[in-house]
Short mmCIF file of C-alpha atoms (C1' of nucleotides) in Angstrom, two decimals:
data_model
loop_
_atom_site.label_atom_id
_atom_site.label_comp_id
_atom_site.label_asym_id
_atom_site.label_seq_id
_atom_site.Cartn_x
_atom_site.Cartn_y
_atom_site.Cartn_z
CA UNK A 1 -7.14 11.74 6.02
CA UNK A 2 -6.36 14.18 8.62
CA UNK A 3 -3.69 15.36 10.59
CA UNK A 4 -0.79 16.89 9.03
CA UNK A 5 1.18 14.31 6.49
CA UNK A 6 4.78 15.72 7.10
CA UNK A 7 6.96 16.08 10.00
CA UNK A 8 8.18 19.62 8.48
CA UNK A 9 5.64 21.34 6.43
CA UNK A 10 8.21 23.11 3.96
CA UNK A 11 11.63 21.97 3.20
CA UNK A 12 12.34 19.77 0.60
CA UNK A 13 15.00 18.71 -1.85
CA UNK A 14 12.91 19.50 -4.70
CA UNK A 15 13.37 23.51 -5.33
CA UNK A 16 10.64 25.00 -5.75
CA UNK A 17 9.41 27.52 -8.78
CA UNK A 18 10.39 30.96 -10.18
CA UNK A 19 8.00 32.66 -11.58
CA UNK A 20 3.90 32.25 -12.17
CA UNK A 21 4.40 29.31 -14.12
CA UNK A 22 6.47 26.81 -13.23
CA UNK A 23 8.08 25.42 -16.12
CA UNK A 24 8.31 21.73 -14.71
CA UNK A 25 5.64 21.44 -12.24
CA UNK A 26 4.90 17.54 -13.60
CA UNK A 27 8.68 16.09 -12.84
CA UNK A 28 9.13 18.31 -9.57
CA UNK A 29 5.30 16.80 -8.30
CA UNK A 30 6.45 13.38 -9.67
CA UNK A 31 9.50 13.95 -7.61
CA UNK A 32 8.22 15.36 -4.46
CA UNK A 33 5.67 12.58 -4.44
CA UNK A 34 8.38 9.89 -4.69
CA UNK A 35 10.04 11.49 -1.36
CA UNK A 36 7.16 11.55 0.27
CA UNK A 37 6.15 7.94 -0.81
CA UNK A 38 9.48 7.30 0.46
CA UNK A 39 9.12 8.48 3.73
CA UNK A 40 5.66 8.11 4.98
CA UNK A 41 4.39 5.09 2.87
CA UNK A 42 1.96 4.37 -0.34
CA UNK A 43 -0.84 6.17 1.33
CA UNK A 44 1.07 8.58 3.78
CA UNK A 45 1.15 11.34 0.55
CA UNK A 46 -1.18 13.66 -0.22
CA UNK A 47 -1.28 16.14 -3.55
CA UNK A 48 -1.53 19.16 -1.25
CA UNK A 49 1.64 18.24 0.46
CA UNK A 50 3.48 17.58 -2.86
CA UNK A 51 2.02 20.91 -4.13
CA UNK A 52 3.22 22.88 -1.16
CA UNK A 53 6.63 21.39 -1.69
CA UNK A 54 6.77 22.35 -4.88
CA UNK A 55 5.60 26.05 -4.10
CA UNK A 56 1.90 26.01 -5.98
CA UNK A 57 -1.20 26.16 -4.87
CA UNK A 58 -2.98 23.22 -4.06
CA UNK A 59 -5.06 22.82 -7.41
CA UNK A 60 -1.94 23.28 -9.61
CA UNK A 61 -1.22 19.42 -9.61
CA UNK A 62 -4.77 18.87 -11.30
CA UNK A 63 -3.51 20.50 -14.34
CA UNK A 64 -1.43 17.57 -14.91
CA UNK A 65 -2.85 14.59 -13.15
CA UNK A 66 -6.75 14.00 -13.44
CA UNK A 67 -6.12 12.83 -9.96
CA UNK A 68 -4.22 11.25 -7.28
CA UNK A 69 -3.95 7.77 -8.48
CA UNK A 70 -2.99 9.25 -11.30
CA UNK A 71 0.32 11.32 -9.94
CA UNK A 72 0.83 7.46 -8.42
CA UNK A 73 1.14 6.22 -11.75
CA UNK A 74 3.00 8.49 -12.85
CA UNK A 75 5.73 7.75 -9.92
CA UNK A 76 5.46 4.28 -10.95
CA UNK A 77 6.55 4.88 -14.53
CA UNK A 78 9.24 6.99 -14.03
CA UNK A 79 10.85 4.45 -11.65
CA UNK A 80 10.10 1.67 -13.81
CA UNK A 81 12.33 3.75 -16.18
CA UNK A 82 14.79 3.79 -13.82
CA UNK A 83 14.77 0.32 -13.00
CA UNK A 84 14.74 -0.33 -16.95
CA UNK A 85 17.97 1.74 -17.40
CA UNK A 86 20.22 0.17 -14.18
CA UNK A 87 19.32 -2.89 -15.33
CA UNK A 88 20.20 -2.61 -18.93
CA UNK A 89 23.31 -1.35 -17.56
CA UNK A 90 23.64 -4.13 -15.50
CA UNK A 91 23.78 -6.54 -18.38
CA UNK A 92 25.50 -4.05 -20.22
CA UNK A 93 28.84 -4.13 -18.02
CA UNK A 94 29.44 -7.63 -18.72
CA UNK A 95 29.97 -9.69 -21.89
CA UNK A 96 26.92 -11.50 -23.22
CA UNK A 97 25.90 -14.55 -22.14
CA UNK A 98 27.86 -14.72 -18.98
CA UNK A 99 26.64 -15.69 -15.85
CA UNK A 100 28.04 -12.19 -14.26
CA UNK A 101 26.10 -10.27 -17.06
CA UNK A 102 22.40 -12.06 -15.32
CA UNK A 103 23.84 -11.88 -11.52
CA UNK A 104 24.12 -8.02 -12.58
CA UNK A 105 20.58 -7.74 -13.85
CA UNK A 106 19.71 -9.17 -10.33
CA UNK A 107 21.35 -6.96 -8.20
CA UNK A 108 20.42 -3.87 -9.82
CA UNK A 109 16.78 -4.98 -9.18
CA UNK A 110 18.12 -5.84 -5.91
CA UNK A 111 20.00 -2.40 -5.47
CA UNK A 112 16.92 -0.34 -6.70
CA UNK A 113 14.43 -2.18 -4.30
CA UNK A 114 16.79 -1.09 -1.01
CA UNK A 115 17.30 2.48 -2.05
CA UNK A 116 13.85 3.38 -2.54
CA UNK A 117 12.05 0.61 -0.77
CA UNK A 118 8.93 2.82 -0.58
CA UNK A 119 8.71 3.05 -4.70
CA UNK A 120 9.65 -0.06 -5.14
CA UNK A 121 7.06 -1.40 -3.23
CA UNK A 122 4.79 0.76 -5.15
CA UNK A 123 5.87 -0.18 -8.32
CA UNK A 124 4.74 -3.87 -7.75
CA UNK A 125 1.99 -3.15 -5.06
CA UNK A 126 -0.21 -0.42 -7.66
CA UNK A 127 -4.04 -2.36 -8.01
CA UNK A 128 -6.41 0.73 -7.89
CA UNK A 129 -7.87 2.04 -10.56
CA UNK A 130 -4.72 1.15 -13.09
CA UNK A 131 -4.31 -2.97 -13.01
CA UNK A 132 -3.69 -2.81 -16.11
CA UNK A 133 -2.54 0.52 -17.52
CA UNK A 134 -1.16 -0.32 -20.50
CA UNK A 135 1.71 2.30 -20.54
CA UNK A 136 2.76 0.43 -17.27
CA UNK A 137 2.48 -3.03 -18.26
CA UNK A 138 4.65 -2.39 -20.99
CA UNK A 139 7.05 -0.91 -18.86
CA UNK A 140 6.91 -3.78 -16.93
CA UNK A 141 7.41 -6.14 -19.91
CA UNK A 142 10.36 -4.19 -20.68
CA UNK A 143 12.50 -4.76 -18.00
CA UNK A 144 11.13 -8.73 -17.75
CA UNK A 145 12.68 -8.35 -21.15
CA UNK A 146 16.13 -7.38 -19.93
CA UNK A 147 16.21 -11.07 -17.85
CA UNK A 148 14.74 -12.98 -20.89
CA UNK A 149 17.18 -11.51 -23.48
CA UNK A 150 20.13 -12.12 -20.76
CA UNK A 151 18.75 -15.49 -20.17
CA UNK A 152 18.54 -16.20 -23.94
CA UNK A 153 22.44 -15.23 -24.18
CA UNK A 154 22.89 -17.21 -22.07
CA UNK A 155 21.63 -19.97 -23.17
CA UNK A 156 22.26 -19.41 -26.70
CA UNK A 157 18.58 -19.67 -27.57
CA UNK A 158 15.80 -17.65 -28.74
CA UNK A 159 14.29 -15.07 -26.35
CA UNK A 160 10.86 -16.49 -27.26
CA UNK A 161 12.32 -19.99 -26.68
CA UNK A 162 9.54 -21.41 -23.97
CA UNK A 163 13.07 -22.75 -21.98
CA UNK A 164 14.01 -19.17 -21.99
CA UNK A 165 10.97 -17.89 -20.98
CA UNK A 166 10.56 -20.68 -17.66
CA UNK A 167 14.11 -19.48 -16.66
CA UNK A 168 13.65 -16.37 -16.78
CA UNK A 169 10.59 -16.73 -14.66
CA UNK A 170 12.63 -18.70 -12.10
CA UNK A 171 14.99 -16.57 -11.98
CA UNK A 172 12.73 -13.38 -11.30
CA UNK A 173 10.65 -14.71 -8.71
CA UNK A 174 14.25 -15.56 -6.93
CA UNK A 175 15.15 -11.95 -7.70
CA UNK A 176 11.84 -10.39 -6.93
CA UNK A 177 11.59 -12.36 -3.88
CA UNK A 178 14.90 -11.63 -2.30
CA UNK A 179 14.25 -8.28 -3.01
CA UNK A 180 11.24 -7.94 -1.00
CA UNK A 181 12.68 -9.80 1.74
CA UNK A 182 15.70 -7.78 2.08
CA UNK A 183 13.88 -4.89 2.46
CA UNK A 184 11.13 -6.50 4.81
CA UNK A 185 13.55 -7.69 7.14
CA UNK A 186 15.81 -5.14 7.68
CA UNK A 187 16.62 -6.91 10.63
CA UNK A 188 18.39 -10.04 10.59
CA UNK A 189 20.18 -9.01 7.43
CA UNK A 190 22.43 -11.09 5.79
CA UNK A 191 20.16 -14.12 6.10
CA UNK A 192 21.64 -15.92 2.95
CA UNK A 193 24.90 -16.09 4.98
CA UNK A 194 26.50 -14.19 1.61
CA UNK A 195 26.75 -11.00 0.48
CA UNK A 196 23.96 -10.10 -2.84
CA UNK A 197 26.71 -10.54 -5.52
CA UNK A 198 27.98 -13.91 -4.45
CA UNK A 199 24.48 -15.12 -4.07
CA UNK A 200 23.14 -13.97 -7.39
CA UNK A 201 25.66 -15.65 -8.79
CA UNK A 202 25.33 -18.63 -6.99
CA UNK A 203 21.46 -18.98 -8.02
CA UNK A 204 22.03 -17.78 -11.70
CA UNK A 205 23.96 -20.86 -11.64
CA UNK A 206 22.18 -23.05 -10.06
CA UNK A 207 19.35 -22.11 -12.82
CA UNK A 208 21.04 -22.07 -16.20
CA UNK A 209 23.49 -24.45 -15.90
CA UNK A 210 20.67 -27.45 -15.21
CA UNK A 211 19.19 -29.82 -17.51
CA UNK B 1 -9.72 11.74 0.47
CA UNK B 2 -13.12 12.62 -1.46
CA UNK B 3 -15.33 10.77 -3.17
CA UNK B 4 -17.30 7.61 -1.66
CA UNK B 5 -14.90 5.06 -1.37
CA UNK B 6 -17.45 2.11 -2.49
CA UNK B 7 -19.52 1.48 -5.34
CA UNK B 8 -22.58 0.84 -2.93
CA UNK B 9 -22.51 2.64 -0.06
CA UNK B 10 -24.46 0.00 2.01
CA UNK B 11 -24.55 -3.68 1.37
CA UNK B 12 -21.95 -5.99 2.29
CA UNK B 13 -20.99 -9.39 3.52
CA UNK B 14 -20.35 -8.58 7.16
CA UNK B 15 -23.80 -8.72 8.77
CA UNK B 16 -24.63 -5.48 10.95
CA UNK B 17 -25.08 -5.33 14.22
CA UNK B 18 -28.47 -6.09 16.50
CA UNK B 19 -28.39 -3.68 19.30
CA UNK B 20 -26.54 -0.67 20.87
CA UNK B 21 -23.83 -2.61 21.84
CA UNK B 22 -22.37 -4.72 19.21
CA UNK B 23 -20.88 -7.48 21.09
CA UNK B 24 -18.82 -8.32 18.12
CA UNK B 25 -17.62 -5.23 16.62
CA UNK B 26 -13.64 -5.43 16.20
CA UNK B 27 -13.66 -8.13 14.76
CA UNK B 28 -16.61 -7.03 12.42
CA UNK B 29 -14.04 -3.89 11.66
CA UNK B 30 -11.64 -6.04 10.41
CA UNK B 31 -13.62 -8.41 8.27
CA UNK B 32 -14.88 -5.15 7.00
CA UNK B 33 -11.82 -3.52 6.14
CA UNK B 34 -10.15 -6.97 4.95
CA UNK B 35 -13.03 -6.78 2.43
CA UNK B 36 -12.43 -3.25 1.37
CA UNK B 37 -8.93 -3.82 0.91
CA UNK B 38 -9.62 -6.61 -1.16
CA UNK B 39 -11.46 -4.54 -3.39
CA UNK B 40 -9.82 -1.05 -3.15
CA UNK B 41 -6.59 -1.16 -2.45
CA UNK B 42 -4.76 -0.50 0.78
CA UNK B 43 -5.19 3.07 0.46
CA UNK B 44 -8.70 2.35 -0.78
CA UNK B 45 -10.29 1.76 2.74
CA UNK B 46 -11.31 4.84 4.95
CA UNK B 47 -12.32 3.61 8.86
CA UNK B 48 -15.92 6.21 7.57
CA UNK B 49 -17.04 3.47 5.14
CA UNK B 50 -16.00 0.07 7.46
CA UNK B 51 -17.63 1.48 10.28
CA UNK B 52 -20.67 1.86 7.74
CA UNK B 53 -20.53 -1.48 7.05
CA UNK B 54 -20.80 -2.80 10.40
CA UNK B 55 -24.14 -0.57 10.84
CA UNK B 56 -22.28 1.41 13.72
CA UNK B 57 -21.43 5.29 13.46
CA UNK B 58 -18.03 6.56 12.35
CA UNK B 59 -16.38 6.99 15.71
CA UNK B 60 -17.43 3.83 16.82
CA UNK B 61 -13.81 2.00 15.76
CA UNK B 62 -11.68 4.56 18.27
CA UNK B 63 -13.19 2.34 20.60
CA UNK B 64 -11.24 -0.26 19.39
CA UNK B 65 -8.30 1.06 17.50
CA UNK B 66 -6.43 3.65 18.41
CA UNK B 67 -6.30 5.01 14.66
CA UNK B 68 -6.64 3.42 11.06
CA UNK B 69 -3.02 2.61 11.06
CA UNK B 70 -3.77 0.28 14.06
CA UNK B 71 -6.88 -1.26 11.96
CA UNK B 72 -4.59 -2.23 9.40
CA UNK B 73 -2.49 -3.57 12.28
CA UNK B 74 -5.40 -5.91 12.79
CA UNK B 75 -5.96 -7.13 9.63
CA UNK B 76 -2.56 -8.04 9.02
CA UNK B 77 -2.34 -10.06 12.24
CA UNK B 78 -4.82 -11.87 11.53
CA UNK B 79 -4.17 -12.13 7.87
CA UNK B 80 -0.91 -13.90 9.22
CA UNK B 81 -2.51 -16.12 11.61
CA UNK B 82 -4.21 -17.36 8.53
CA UNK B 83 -1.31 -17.86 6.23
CA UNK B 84 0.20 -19.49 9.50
CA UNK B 85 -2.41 -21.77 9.76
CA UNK B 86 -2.35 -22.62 5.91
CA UNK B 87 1.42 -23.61 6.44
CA UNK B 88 1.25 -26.04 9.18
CA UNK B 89 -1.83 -27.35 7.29
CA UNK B 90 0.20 -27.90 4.25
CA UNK B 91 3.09 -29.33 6.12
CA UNK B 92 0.97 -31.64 8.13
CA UNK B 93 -0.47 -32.84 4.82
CA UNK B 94 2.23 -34.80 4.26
CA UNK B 95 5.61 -37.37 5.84
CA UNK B 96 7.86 -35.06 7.88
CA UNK B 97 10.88 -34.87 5.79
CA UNK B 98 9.33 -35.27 2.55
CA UNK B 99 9.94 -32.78 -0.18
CA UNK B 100 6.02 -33.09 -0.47
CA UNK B 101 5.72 -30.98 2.87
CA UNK B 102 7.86 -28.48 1.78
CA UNK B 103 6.00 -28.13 -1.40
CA UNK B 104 2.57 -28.29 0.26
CA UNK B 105 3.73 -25.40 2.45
CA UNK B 106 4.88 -23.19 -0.59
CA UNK B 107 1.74 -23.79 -1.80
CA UNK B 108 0.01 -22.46 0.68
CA UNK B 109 1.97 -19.62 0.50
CA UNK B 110 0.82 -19.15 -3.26
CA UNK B 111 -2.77 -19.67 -2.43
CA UNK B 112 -3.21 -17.84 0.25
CA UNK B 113 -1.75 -15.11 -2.57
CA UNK B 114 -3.73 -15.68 -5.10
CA UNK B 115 -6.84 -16.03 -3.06
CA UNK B 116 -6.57 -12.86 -0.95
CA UNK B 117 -4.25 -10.23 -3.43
CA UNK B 118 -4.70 -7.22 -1.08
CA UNK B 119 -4.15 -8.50 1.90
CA UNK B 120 -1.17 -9.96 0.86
CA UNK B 121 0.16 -7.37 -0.62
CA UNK B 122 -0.79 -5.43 2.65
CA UNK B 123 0.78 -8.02 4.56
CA UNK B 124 4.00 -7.54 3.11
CA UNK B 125 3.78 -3.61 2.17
CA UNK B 126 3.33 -2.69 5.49
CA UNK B 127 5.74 0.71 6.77
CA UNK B 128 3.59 3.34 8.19
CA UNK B 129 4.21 3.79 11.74
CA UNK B 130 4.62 -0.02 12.81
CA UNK B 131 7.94 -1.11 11.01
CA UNK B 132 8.61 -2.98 13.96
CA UNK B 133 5.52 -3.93 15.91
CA UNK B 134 6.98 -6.64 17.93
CA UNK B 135 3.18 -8.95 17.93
CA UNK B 136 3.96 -8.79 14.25
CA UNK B 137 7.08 -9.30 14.03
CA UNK B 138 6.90 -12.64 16.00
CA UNK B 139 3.95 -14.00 13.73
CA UNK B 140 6.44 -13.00 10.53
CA UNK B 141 9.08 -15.43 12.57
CA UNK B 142 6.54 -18.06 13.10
CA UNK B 143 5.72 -17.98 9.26
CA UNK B 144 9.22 -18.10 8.44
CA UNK B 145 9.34 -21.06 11.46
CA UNK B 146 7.50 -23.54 9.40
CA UNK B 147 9.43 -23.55 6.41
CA UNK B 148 12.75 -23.58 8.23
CA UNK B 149 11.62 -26.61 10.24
CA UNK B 150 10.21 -28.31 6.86
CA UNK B 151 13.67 -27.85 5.70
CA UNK B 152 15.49 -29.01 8.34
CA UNK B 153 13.12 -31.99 8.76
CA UNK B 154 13.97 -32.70 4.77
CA UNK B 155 17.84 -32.41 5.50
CA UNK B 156 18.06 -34.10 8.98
CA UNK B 157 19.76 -31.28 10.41
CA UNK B 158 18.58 -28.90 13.76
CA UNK B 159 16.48 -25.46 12.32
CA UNK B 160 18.93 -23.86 13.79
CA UNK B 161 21.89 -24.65 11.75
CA UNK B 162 23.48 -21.86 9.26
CA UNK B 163 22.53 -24.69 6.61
CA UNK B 164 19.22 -24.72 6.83
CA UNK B 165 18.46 -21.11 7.30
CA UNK B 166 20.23 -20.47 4.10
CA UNK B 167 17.83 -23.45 2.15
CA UNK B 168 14.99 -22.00 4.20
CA UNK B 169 15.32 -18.14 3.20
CA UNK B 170 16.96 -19.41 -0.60
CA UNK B 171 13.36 -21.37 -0.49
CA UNK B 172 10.83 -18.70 0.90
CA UNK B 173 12.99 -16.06 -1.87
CA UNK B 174 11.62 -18.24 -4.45
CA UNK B 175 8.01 -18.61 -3.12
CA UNK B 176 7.64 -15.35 -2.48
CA UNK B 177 8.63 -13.99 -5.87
CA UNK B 178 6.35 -15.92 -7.39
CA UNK B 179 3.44 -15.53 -5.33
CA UNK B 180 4.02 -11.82 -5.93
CA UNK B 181 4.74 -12.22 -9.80
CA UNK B 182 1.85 -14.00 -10.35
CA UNK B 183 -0.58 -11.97 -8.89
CA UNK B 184 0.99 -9.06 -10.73
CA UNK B 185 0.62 -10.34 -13.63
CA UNK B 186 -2.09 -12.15 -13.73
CA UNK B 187 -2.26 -11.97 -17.84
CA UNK B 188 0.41 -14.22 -19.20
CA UNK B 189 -0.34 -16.72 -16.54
CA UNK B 190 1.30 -19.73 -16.04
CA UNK B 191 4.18 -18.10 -17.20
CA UNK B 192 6.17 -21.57 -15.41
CA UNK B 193 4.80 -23.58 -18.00
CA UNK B 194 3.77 -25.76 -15.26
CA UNK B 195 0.63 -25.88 -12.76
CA UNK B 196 2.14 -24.27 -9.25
CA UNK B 197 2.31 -27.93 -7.76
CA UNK B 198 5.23 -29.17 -10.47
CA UNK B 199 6.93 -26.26 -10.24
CA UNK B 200 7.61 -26.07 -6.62
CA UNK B 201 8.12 -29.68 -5.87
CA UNK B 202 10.90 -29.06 -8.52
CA UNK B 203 12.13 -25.78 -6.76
CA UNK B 204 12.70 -27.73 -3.49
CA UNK B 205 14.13 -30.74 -5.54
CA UNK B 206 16.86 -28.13 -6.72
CA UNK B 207 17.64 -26.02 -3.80
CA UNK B 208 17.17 -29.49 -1.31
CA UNK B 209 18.93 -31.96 -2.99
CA UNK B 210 22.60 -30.09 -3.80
CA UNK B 211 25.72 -30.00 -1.78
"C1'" DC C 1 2.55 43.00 -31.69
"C1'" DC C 2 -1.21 40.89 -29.76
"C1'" DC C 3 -4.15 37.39 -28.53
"C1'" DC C 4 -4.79 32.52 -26.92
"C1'" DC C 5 -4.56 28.81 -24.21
"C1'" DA C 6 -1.77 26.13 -21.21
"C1'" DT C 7 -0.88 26.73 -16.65
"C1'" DG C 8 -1.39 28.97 -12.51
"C1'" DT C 9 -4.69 30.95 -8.18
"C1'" DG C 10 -8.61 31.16 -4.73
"C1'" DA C 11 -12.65 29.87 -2.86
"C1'" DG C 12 -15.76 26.21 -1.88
"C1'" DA C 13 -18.40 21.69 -1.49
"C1'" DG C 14 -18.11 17.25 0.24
"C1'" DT C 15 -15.42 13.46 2.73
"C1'" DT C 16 -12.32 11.82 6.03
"C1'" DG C 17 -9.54 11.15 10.52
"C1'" DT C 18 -9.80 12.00 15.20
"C1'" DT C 19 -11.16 13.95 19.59
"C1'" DA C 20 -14.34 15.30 23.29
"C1'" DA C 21 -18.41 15.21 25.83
"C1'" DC C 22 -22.51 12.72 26.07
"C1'" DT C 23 -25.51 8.53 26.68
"C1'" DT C 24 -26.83 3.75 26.91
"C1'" DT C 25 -26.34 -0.90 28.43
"C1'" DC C 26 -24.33 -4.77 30.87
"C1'" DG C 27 -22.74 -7.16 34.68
"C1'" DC C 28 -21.54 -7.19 39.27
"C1'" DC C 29 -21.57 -6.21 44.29
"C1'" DG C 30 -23.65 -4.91 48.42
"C1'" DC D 1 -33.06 -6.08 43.87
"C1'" DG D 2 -31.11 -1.54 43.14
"C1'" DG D 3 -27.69 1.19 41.60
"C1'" DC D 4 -23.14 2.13 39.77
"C1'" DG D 5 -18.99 2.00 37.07
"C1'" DA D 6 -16.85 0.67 32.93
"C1'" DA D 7 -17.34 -0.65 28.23
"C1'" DA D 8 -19.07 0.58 24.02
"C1'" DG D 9 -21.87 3.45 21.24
"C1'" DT D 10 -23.57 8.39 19.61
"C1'" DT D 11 -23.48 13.25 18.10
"C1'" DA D 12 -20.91 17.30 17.18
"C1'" DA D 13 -17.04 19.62 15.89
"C1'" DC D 14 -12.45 20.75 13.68
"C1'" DA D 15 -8.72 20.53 10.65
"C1'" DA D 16 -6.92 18.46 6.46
"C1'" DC D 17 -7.58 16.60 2.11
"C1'" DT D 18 -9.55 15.72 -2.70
"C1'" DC D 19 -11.32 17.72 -6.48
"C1'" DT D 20 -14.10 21.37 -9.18
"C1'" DC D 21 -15.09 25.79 -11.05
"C1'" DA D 22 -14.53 30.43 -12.33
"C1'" DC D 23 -11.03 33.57 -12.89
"C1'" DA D 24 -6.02 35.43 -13.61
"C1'" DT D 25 -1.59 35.48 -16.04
"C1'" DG D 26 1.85 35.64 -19.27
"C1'" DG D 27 4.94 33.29 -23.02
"C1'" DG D 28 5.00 31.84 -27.66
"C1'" DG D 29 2.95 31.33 -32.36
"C1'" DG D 30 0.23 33.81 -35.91
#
DNA sequence: CCCCCATGTGAGAGTTGTTAACTTTCGCCG
DNA sequence: CGGCGAAAGTTAACAACTCTCACATGGGGG
């Protein structure tokens, strides 16, 4: 690629080191890679751009990442964690089994996806040379497991229960979906006429209280 | 980026050109890097190795494109006039009204997913430097067309009623997750229990036929 | 206290994006 | 029919980027 990848070569939120080594070059790269993801797109970073944010030279990063994709990866997984925890909290802030505890699931998926649409779009649009990382994929089971074991309150079944699993499937792709949506079309927002919360709500319904 | 981005540098589907002009080479370009999407990921393509492929030298696409964001521009147009195409087909396939149509259309949708990952994904991950390229924008709305006028067919209402744009997005939400889930994850497939046919006609059935 | 190795630096090879100046070919007009 | 201008290709060049290798550094365990 050519041309410079940044609008402003230096400045950055991440701060950069102290002395000759860095102490916690992996998390600030991870970090200034998510920004720049952010910003400029899946393929509008560059390592030497995160390095220079991060105040090392440009080989520094291949200490820690064998190479790009990996440093992509590793963006991924840390904001799968993230997605993990606000969902878990989600669920969390409500009693079990409720209909409010699922709707919250949803809208911290929702949430996550429209303040980092960049990552998020990352996190489910990653095929290189990782399709199936299996660090990731579990990661990814984990917070499908957050809408099964909320479904499975719900229901009052077993999370393995094949019901549980189909709803919980529905119930994704309607999450998953809106989510990408929302963040697609910016413009003509509020095209379900409702605000996220009543709307989640509505469809949680509509798919657990159903023969 | 470094590193050849293909396996084998020459051979490919896209047959070369004959003599010093081309006659044919844009579109060429874009078959080319449709393919190398398909295979490498959106950031997996370098204008270097499509030009390659069409037999013509590397700063033969400027001729065409103003840069490689504008290439991608191309094959996402015509990526969409594709998926558009699949719609109407689906929707044609069937009595105007008739949850069938609506249900032939999602599965369109879901094919044209499954069939073409990459492009997909690149149809919907697009946010470099055309977030709001107004040629592409208007083939998004004609997408979105069909299904709201398969909708409002089904309900006997006008398209443009607040009705049937809430069905229509509720409806696309739903396709659209689940085109993306299940190319995600393609292990643990038919994670619906059901083949895609079954499983839509009963998503329209339940957002269609509610108050 | 000292040495070791994880973590940094610098230079360099090879690739890419993109531009500029050129050449070739096609079709059209006098 | 000749030539000419625009369209479409080529080569050459530059800056940036990825990634490697040999070397430097310094903090923590023996």
């Amino acid at each position: 690629m050519a041309g410079p990848v940044v609008d402003p070569p230096a400045a950055s939120a991440v701060t950069p080191k102290a002395g000759y080594h860095h102490g916690d070059l992996r998390a600030q790269l991870i970090a200034a890679v998510a920004e720049l993801v952010e910003s400029h797109g899946p393929d509008g970073f560059s390592v030497a751009e995160a390095a220079r944010r991060a105040g090392v030279s440009s080989a520094a990063p291949y200490k820690h990442f064998k190479d790009r994709h990996e440093i992509l990866r590793g963006v991924v997984a840390e904001a799968m964690d993230r997605l993990h925890a606000a969902m878990e909290a989600g669920a969390a802030a409500h009693p079990r089994g409720s209909l409010e505890a699922i709707a919250a699931v949803g809208l911290a998926y929702v949430d996550f996806a429209r303040t980092g649409p960049g990552v998020f779009r990352l996190v489910f649009g990653l095929t290189e040379g990782h399709e199936d990382d299996p660090d990731l994929m579990a990661k990814g089971d984990q917070c499908f497991g957050v809408v099964q074991q909320a479904v499975a309150d719900c229901l009052r079944l077993s999370p393995a229960d094949p019901e549980v699993e189909r709803r919980a499937y529905m119930l994704w792709s309607f999450v998953h979906g809106h989510s990408f949506l929302t963040i697609d079309m910016k413009h003509k927002v509020a095209s379900t006429g409702t605000d996220d919360w009543t709307y989640l709500m509505a469809v949680a319904e509509a798919i657990l209280r159903r023969p």
